[in-house]
Every structure is written in structure tokens, then in C-alpha cells.
Coordinates of N, CA and C in Angstrom, one line a residue:
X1 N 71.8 90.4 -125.9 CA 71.0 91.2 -125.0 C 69.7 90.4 -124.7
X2 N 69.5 90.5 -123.7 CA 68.4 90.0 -122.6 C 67.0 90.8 -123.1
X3 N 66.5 90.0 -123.0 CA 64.9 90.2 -123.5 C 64.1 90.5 -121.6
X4 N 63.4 91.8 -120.9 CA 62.6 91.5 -119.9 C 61.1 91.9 -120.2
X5 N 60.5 91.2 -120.0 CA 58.8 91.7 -120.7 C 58.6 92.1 -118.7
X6 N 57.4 93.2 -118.9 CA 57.2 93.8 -118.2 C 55.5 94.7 -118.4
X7 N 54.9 94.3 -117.1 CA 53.0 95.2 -117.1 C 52.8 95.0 -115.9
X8 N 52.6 96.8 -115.9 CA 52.2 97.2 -114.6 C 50.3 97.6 -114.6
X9 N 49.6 97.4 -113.5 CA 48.6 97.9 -113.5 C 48.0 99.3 -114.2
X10 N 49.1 100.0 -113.9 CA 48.6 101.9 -114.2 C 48.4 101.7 -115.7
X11 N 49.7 101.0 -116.7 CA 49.1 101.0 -118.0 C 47.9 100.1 -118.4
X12 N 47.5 99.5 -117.4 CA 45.9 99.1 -117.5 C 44.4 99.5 -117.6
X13 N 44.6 101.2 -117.1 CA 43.8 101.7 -116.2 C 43.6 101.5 -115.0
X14 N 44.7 100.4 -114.2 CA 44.1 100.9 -112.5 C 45.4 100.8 -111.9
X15 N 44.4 101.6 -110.7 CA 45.7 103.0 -109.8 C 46.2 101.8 -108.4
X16 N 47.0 101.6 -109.6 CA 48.0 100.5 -108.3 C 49.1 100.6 -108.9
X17 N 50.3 100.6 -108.3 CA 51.5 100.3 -108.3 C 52.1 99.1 -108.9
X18 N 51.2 98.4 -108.6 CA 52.1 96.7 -109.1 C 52.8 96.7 -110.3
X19 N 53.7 95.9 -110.7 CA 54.7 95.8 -111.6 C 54.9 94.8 -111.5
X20 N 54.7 93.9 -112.9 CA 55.4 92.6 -112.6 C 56.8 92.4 -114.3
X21 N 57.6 91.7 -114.0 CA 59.0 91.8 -114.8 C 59.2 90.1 -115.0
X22 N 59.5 89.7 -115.8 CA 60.1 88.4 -116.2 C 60.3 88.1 -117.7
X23 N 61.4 86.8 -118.2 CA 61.8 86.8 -118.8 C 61.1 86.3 -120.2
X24 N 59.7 85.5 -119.7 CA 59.0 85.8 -121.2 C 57.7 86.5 -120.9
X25 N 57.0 85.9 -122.1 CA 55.2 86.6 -122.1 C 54.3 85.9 -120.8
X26 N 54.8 84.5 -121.3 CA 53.8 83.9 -120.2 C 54.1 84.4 -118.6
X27 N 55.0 84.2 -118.0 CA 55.3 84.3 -117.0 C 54.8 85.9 -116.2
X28 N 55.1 86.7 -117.1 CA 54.7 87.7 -116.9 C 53.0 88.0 -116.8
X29 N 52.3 87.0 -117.7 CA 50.8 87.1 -117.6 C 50.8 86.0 -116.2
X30 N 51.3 85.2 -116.1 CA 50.9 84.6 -114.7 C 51.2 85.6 -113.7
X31 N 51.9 86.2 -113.2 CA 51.9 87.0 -112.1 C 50.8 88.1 -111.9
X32 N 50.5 88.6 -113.6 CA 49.5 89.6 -113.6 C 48.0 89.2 -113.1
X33 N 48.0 87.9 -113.6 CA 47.0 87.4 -113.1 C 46.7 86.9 -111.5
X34 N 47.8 86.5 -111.2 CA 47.5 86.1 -109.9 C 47.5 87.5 -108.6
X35 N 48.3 88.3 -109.0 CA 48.2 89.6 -108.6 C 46.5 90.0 -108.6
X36 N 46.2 90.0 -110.1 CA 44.1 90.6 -110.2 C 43.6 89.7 -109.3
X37 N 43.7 88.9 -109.1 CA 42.8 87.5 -108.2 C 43.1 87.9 -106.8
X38 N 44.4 88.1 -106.6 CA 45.0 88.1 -105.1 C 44.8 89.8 -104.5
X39 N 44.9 90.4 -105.3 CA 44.6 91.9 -104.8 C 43.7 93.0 -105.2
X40 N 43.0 92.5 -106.4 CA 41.9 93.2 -107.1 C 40.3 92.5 -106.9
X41 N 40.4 91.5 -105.9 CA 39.3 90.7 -106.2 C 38.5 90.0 -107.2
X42 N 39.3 89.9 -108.0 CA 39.2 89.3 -109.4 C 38.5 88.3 -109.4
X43 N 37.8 87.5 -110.3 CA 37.4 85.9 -109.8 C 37.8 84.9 -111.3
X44 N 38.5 85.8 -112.2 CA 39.4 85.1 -113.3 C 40.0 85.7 -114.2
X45 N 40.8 85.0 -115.2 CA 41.2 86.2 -116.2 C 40.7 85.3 -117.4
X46 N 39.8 86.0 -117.7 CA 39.3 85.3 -119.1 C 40.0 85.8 -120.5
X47 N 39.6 85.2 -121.2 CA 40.5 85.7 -122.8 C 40.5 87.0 -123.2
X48 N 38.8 87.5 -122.8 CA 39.4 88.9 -123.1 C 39.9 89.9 -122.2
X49 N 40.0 89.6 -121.1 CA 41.1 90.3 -120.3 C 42.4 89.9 -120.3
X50 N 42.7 88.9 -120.5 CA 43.9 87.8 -121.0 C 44.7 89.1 -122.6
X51 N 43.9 88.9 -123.1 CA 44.4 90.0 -124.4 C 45.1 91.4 -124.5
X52 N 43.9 91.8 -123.4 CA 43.8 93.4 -123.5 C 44.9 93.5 -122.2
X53 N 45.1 92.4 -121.1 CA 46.4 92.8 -120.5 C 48.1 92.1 -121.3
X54 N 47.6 91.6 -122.3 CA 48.9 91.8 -123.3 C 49.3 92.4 -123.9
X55 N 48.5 93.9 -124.1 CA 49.0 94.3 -124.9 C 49.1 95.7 -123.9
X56 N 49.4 95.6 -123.0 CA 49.7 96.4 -122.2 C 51.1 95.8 -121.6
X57 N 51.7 95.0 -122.3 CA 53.2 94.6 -122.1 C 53.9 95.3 -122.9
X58 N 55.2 95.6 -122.1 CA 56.4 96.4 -123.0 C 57.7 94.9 -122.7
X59 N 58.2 95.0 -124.1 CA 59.5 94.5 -124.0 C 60.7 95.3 -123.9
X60 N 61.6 95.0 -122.8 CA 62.7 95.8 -122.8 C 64.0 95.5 -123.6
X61 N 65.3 95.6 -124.0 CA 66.1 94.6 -124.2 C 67.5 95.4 -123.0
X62 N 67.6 94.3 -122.2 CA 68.4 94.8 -121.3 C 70.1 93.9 -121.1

């Protein structure tokens, strides 16, 4: 069984739809991140945002 890690905005606190899905941790923090930058006007993801949007990841086993 397949491992998909998976974090959407809403279990972040913000009211966006986005969802990002891939097959490990990292990959999945790169999208989240370039998503904050690209659509939230973000200007980085520092470590402690880095953290606190990890642990707003769910692993599925699909």
C-alpha cells in the first residue's frame, strides 16, 4: 500500500480550497509553499511556518 501525504489550507486556518497531494513530506511542503508565495502573498516560509504547516499533514495509505 501506497503512502499519499496530503495539506490543504482550511486545516491551516485559511479559507482557501487548495490541496496539495504527493508521494512524500517534502514534496508536499514544496507545493504548499509555493502555493503561500504564489497566492497568499507570502514573502517566505520560514521554519516556524515550515513546522506548524507540517503538522497539518495527513498521511493516507492508499
Amino acid at each position: 500500500m501506497a503512502k499519499t501525504y496530503v495539506i490543504n489550507c482550511r486545516d491551516a486556518g485559511v479559507d482557501c480550497d487548495f490541496e496539495a497531494r504527493g508521494a512524500t513530506m517534502e514534496e508536499v511542503m514544496e507545493k504548499c509553499a509555493e502555493h503561500g508565495i504564489q497566492n497568499h502573498g507570502m514573502k517566505g516560509f520560514g521554519p516556524e511556518l515550515y513546522t506548524k504547516m507540517q503538522r497539518c499533514i495527513k498521511i493516507l495509505d492508499e
